PDB file of C-alpha atoms and ligand atoms in Angstrom:
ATOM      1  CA  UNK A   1      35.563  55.628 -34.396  1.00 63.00           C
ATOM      2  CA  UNK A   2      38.259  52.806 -35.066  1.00 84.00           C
ATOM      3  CA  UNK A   3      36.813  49.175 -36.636  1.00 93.00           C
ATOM      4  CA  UNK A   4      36.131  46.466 -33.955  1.00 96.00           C
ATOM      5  CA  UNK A   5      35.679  42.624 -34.128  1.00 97.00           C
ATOM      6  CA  UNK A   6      31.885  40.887 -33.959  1.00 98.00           C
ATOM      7  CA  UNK A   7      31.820  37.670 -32.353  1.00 98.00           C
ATOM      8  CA  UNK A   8      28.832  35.237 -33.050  1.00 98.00           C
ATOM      9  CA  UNK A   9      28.220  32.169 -31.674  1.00 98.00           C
ATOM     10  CA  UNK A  10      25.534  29.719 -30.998  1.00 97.00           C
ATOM     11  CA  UNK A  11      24.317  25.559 -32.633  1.00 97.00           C
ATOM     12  CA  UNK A  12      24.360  24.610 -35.873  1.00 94.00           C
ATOM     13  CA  UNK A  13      21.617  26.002 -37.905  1.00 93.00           C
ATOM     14  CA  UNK A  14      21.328  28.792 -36.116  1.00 96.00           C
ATOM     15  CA  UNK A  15      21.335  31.111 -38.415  1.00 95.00           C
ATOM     16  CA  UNK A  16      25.655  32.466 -37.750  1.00 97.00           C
ATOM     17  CA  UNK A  17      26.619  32.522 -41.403  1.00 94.00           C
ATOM     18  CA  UNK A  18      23.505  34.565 -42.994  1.00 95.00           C
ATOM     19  CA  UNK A  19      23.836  36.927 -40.304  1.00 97.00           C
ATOM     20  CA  UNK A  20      27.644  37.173 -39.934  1.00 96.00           C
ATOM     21  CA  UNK A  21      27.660  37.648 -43.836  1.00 95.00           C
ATOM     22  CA  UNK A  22      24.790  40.343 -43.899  1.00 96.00           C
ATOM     23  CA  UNK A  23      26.709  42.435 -41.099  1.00 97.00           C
ATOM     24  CA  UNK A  24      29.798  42.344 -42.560  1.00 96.00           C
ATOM     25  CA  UNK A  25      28.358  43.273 -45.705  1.00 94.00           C
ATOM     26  CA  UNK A  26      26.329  46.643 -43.762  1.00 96.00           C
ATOM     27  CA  UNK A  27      29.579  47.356 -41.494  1.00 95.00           C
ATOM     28  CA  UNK A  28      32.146  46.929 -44.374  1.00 95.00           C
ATOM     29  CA  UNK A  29      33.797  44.590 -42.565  1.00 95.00           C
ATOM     30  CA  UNK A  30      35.344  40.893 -43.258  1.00 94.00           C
ATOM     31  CA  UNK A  31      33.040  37.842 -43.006  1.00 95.00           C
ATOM     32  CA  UNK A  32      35.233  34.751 -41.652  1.00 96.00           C
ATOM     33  CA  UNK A  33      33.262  31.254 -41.321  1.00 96.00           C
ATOM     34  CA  UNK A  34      35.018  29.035 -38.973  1.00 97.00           C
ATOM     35  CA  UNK A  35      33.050  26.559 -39.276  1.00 97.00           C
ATOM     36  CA  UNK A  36      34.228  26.554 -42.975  1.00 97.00           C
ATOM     37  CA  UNK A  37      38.036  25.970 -41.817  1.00 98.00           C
ATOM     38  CA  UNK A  38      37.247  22.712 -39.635  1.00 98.00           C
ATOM     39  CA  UNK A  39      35.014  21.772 -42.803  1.00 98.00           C
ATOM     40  CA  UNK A  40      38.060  22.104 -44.892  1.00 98.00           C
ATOM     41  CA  UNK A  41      40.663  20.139 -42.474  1.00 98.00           C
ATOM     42  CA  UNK A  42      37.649  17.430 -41.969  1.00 98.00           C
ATOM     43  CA  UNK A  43      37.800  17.081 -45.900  1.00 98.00           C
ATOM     44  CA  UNK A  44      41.159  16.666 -46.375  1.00 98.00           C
ATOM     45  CA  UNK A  45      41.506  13.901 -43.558  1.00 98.00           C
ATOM     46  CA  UNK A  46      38.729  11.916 -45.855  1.00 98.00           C
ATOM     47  CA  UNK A  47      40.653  12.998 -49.207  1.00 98.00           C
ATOM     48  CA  UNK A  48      43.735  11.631 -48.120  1.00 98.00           C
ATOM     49  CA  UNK A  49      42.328   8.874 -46.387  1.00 97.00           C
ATOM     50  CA  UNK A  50      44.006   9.248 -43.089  1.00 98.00           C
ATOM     51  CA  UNK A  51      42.238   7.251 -40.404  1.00 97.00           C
ATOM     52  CA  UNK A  52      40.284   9.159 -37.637  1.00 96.00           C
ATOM     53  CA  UNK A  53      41.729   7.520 -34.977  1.00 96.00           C
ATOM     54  CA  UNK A  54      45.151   8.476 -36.492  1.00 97.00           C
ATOM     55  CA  UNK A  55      45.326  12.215 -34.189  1.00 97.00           C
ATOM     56  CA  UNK A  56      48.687  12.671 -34.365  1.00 96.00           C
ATOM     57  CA  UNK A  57      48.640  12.187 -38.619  1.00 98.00           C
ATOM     58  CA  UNK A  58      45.805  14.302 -38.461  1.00 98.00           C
ATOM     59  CA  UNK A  59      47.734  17.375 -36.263  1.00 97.00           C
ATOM     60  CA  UNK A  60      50.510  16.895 -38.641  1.00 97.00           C
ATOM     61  CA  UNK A  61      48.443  17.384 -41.649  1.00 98.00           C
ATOM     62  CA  UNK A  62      46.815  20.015 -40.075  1.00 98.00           C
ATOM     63  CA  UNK A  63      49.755  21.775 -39.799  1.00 97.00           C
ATOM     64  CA  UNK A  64      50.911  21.979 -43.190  1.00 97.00           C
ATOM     65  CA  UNK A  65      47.848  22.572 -44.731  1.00 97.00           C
ATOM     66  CA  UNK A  66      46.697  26.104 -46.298  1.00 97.00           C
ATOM     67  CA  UNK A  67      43.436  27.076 -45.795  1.00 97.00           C
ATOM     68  CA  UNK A  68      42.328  30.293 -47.614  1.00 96.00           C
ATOM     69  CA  UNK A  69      38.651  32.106 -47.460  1.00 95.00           C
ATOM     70  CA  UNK A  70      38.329  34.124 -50.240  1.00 93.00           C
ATOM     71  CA  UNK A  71      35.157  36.540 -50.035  1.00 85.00           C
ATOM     72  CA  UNK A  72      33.085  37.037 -53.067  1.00 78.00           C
ATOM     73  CA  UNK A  73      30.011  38.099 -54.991  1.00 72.00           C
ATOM     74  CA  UNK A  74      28.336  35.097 -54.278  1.00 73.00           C
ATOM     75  CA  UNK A  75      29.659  33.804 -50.900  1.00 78.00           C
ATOM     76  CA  UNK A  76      33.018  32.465 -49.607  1.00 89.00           C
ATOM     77  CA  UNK A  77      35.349  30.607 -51.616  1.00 95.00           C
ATOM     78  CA  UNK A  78      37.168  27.816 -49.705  1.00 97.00           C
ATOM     79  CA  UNK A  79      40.522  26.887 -50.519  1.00 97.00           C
ATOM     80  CA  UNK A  80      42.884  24.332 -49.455  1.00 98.00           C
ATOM     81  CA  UNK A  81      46.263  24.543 -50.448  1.00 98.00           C
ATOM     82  CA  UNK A  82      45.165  26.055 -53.392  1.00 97.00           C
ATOM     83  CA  UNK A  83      41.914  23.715 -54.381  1.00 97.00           C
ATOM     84  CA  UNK A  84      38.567  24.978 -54.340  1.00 97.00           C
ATOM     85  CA  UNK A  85      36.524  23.148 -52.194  1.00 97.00           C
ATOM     86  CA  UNK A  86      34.098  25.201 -51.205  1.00 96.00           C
ATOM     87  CA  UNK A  87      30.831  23.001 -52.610  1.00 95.00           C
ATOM     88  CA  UNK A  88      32.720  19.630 -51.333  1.00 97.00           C
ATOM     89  CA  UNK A  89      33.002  20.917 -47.633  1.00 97.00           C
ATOM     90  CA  UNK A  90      28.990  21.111 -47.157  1.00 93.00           C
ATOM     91  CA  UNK A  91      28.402  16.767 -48.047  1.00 92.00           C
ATOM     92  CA  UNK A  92      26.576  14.789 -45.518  1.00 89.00           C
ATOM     93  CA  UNK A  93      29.564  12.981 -44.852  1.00 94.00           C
ATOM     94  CA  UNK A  94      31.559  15.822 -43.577  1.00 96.00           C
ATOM     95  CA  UNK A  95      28.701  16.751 -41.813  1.00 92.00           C
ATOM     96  CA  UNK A  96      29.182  13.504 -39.674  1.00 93.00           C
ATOM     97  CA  UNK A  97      32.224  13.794 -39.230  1.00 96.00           C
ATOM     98  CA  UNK A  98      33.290  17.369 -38.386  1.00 96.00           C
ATOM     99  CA  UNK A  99      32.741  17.592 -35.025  1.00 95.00           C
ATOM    100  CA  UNK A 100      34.584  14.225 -34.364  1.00 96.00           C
ATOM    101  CA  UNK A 101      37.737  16.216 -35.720  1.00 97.00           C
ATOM    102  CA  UNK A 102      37.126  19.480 -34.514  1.00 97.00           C
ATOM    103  CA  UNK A 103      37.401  18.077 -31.136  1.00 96.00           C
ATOM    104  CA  UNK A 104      41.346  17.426 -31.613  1.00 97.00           C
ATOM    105  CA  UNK A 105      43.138  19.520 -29.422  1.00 97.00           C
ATOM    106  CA  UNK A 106      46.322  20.108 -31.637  1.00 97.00           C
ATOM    107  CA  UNK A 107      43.472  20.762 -34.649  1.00 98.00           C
ATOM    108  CA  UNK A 108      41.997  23.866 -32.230  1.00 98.00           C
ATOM    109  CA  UNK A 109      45.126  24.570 -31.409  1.00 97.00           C
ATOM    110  CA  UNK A 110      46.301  25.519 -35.406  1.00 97.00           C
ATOM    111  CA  UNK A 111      43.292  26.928 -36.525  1.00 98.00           C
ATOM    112  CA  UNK A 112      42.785  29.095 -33.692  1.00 98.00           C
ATOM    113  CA  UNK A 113      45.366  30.682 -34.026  1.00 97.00           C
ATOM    114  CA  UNK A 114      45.162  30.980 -37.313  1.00 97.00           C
ATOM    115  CA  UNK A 115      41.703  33.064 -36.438  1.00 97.00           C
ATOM    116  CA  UNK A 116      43.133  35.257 -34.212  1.00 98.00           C
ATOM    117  CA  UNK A 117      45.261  36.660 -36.840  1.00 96.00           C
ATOM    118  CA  UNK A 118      42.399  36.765 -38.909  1.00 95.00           C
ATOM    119  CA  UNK A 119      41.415  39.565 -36.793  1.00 97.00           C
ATOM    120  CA  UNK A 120      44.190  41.163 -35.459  1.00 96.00           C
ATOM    121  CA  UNK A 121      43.500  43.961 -37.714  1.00 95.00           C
ATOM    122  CA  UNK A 122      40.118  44.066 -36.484  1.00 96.00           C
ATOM    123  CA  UNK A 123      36.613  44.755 -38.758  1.00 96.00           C
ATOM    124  CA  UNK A 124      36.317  41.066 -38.977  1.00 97.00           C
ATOM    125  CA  UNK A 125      32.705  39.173 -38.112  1.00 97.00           C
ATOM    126  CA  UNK A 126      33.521  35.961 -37.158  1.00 98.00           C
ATOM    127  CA  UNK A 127      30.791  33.117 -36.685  1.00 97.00           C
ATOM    128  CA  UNK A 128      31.195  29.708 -35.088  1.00 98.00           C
ATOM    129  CA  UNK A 129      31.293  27.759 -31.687  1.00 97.00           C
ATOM    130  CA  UNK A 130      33.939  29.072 -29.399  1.00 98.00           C
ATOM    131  CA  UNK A 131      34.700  33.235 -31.198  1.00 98.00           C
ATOM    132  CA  UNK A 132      33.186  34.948 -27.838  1.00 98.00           C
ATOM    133  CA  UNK A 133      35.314  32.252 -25.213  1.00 97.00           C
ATOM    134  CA  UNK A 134      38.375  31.572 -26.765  1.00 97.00           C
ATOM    135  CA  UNK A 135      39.136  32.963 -30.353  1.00 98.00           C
ATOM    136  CA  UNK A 136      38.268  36.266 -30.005  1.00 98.00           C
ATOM    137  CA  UNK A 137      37.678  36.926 -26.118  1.00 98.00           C
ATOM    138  CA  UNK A 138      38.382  40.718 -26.594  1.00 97.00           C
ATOM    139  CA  UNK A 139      35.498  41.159 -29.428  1.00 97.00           C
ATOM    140  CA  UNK A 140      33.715  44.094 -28.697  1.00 96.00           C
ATOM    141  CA  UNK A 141      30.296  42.952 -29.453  1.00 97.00           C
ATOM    142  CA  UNK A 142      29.447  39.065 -28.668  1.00 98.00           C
ATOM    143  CA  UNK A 143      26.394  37.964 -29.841  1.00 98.00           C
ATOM    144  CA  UNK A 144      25.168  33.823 -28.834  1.00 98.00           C
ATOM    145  CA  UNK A 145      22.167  33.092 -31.590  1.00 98.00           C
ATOM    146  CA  UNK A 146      19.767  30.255 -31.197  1.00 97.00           C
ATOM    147  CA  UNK A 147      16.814  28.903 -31.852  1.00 97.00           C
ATOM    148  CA  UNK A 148      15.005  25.408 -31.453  1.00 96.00           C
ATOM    149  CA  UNK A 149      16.227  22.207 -32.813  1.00 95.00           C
ATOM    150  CA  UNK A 150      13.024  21.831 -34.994  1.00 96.00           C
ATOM    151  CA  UNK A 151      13.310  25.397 -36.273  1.00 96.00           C
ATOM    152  CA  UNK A 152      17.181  25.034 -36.931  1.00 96.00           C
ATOM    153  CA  UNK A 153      16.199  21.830 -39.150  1.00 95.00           C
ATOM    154  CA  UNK A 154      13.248  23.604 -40.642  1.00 94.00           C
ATOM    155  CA  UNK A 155      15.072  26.138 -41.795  1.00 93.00           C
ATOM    156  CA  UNK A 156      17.901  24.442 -43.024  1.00 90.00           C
ATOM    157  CA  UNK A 157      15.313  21.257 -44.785  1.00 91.00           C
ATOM    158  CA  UNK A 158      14.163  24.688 -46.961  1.00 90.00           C
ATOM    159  CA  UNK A 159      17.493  25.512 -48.566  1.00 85.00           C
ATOM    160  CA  UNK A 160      17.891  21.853 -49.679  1.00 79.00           C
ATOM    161  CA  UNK A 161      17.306  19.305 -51.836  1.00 67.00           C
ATOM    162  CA  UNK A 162      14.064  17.723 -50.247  1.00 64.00           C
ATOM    163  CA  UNK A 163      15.038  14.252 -51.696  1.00 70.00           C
ATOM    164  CA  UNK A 164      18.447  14.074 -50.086  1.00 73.00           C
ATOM    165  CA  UNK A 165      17.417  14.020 -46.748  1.00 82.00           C
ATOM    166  CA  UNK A 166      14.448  14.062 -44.416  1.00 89.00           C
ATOM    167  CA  UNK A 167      13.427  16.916 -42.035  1.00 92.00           C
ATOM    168  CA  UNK A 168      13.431  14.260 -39.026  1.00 93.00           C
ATOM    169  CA  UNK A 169      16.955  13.227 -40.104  1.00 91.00           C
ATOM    170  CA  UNK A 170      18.204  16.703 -40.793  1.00 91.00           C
ATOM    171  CA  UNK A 171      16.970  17.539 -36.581  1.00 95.00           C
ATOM    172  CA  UNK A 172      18.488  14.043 -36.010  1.00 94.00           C
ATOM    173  CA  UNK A 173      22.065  15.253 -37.677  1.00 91.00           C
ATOM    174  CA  UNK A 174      22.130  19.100 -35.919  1.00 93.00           C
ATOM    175  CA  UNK A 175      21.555  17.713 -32.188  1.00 95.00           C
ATOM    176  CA  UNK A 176      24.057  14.923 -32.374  1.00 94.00           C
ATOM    177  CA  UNK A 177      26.801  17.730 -33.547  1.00 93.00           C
ATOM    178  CA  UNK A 178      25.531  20.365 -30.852  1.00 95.00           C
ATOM    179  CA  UNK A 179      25.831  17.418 -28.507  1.00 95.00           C
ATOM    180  CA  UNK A 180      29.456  16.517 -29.341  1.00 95.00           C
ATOM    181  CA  UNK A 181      30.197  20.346 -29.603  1.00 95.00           C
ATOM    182  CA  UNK A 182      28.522  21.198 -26.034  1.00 96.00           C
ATOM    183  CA  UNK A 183      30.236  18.100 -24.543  1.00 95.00           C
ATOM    184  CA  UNK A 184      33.794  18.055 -26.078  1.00 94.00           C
ATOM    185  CA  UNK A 185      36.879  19.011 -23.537  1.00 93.00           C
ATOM    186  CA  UNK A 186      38.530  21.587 -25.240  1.00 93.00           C
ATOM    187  CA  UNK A 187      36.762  24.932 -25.723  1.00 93.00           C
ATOM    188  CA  UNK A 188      33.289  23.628 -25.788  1.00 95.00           C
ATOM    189  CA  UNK A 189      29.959  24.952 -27.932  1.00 96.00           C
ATOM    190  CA  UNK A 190      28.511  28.195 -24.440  1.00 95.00           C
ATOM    191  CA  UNK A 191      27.354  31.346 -24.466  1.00 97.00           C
ATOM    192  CA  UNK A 192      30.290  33.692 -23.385  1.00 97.00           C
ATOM    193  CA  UNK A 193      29.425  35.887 -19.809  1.00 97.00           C
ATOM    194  CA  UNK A 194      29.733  38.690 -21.448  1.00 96.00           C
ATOM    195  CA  UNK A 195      27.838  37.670 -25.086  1.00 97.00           C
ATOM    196  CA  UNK A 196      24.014  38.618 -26.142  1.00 97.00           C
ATOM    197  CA  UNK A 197      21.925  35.745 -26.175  1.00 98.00           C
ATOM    198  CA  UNK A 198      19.050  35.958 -29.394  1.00 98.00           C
ATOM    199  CA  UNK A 199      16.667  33.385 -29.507  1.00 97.00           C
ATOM    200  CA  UNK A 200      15.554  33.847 -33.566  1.00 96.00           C
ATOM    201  CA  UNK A 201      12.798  31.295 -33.159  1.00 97.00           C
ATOM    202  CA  UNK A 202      10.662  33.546 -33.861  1.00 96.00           C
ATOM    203  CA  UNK A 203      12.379  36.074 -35.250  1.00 96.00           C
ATOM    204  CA  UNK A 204      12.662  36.917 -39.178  1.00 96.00           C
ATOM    205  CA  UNK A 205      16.439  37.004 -40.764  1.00 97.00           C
ATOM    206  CA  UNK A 206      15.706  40.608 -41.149  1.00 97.00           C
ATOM    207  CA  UNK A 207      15.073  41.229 -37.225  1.00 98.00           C
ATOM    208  CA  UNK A 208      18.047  39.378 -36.166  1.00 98.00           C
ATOM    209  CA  UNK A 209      20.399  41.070 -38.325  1.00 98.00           C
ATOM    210  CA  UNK A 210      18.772  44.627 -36.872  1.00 98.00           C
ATOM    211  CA  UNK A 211      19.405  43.471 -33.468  1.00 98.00           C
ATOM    212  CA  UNK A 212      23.188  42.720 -34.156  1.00 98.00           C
ATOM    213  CA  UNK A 213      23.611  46.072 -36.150  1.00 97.00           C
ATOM    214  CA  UNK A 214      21.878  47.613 -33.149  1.00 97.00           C
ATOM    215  CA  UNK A 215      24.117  46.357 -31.021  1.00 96.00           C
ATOM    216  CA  UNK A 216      27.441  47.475 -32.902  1.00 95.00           C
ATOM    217  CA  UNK A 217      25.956  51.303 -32.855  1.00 93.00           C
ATOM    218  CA  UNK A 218      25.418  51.200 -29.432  1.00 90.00           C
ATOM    219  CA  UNK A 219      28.764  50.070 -29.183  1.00 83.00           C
ATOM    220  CA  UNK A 220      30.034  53.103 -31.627  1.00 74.00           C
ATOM    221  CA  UNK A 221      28.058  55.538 -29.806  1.00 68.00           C
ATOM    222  CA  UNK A 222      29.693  54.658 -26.967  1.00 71.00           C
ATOM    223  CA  UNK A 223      33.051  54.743 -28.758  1.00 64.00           C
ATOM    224  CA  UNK A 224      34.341  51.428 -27.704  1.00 53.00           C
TER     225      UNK A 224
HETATM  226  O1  CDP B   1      26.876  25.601 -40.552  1.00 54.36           O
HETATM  227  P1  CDP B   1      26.786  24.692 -39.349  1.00 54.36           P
HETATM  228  O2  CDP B   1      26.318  25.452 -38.136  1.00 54.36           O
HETATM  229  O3  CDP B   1      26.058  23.440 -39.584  1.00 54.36           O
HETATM  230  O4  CDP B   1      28.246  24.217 -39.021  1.00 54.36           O
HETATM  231  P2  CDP B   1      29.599  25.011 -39.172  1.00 54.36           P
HETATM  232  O5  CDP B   1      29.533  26.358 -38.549  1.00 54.36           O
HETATM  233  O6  CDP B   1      30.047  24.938 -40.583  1.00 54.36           O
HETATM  234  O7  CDP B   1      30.549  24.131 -38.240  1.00 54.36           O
HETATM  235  C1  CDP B   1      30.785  22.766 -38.500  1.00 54.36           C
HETATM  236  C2  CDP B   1      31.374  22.128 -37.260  1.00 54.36           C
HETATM  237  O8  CDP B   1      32.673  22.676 -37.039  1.00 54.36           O
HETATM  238  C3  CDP B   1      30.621  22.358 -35.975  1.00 54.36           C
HETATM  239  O9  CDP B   1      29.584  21.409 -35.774  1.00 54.36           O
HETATM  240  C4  CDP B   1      31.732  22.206 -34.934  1.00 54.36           C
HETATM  241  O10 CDP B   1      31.983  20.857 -34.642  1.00 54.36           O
HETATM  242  C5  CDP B   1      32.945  22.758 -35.665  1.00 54.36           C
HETATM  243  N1  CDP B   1      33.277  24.139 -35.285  1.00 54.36           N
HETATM  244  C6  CDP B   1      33.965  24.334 -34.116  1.00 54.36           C
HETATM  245  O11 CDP B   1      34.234  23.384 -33.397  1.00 54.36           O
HETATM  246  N2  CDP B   1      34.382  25.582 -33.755  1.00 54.36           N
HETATM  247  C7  CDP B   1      34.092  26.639 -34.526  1.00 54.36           C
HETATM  248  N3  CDP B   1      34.524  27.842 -34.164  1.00 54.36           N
HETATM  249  C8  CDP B   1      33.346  26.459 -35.714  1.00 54.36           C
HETATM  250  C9  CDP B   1      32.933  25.190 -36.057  1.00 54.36           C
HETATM  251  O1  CDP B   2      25.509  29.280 -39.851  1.00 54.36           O
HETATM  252  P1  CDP B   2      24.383  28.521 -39.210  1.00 54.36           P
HETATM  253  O2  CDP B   2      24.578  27.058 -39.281  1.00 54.36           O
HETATM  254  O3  CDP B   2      24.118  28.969 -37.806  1.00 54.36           O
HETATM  255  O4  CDP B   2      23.053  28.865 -40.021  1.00 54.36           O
HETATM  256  P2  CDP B   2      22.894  29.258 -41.569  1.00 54.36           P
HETATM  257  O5  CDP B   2      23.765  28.399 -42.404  1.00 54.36           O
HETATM  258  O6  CDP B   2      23.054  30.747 -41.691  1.00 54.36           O
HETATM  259  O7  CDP B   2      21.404  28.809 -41.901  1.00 54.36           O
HETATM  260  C1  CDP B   2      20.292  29.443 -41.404  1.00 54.36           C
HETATM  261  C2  CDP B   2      19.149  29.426 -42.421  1.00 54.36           C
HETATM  262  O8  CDP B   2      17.984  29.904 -41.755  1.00 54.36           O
HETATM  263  C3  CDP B   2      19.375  30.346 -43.609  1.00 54.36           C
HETATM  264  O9  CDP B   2      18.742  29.781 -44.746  1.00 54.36           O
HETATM  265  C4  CDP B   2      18.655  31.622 -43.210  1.00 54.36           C
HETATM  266  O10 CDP B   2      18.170  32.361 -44.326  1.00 54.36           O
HETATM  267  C5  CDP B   2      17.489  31.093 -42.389  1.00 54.36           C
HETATM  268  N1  CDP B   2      16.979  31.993 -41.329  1.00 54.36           N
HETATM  269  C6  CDP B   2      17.809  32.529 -40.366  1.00 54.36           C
HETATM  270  O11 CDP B   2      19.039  32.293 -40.415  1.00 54.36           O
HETATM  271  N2  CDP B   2      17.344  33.338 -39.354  1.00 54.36           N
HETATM  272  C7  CDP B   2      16.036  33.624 -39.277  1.00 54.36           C
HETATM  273  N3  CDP B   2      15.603  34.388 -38.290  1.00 54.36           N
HETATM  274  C8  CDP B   2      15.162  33.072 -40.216  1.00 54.36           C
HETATM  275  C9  CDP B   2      15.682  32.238 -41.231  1.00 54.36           C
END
């Protein structure tokens, strides 16, 4: 049975990265955070202080910028053009403004297609907004993950630094982003047709990660 591509999709906080990781890690396959590479671009637009309004600055930096993921013991290692960045990319500040750039069409456009060859090859789990519609619409399992808004922020309050910001502002923070991510033009935040919706608000890390493994053996077992 040949390798094959895992799509997964859903809002921020949804859980995407702990799962994608924890598949990839039980399939032997490559882990690719998407999220991570509009993250990346978003902090180089504040690094070198070009202004947000500025989209055509912003698709030309885009385009000559390398953006490596580099998987390791500990979790991804971001790179861009050769600079570890990989604590920087997770600030509040980037955080606020993310979706604002991810939104650029010529931004999509770049790091799309940089995805896609990502996982030509296939054996890749890829998390993020649009895998299942438009990056990977070919995966062979598609998997949409959500939960509630309050759960999302409850979750995420828990692996942070209680004094940097406050549950109600952390809810606050992940439904303005799903908002501009549902709402934006090109290749919006949806569930694909064809893509398994999981609701994990009540479900442990441990049952959602079953469900997605299930999932891929089905998928085996029926040989693609
Ligand atoms: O980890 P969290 O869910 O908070 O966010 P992320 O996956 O790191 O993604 C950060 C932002 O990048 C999202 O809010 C989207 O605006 C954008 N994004 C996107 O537009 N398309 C993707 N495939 C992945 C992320
Ligand atoms: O990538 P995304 O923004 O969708 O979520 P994440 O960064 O993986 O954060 C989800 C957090 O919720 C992690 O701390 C997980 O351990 C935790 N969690 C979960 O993802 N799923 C559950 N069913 C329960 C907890």
């Amino acid at each position: 049975m040949g390798k094959f591509n895992v799509a997964l999709d859903g809002p921020a906080g949804a859980g995407k990265s702990t799962v994608a990781r924890m598949v990839a890690k039980e399939l032997g396959y490559v882990y690719v955070d998407t999220g991570a590479m509009y993250r990346a671009i978003t902090w180089k637009v504040l690094h070198k202080d070009i202004p947000l309004e500025d989209l055509s600055a912003i698709a030309d930096m885009t385009a000559s910028t390398r953006i490596e993921l580099l998987p390791g013991l500990t979790g991804q290692t971001v790179l861009v053009d050769g600079q570890d960045v990989t604590e920087r990319i997770r600030s509040k500040e980037i955080n606020l403004h993310v979706s604002h750039i991810a939104a650029i069409p010529d931004v999509r456009e770049r790091l799309v297609s940089m995805q896609k060859s990502m996982a030509a090859a296939k054996g890749v789990v890829m998390d993020g907004r649009d895998i299942g519609t438009s990056v990977l619409p070919d995966a062979e399992v598609k998997v949409f993950l959500t939960a509630s808004a309050r759960k999302r922020a409850e979750r995420r309050y828990l692996e942070m630094n209680a004094s940097e910001i406050s549950l109600d502002d952390l809810e606050r923070d992940i439904e303005r982003r799903d908002q501009l991510d549902r709402g934006r033009k090109v290749s919006p935040l949806r569930q694909a047709e064809d893509a398994v919706l999981l609701d994990s608000t009540e479900m442990s890390l441990d049952e959602v990660v079953n469900a997605v493994l299930e999932l891929c053996r089905t998928k085996e077992l029926r040989g693609n």
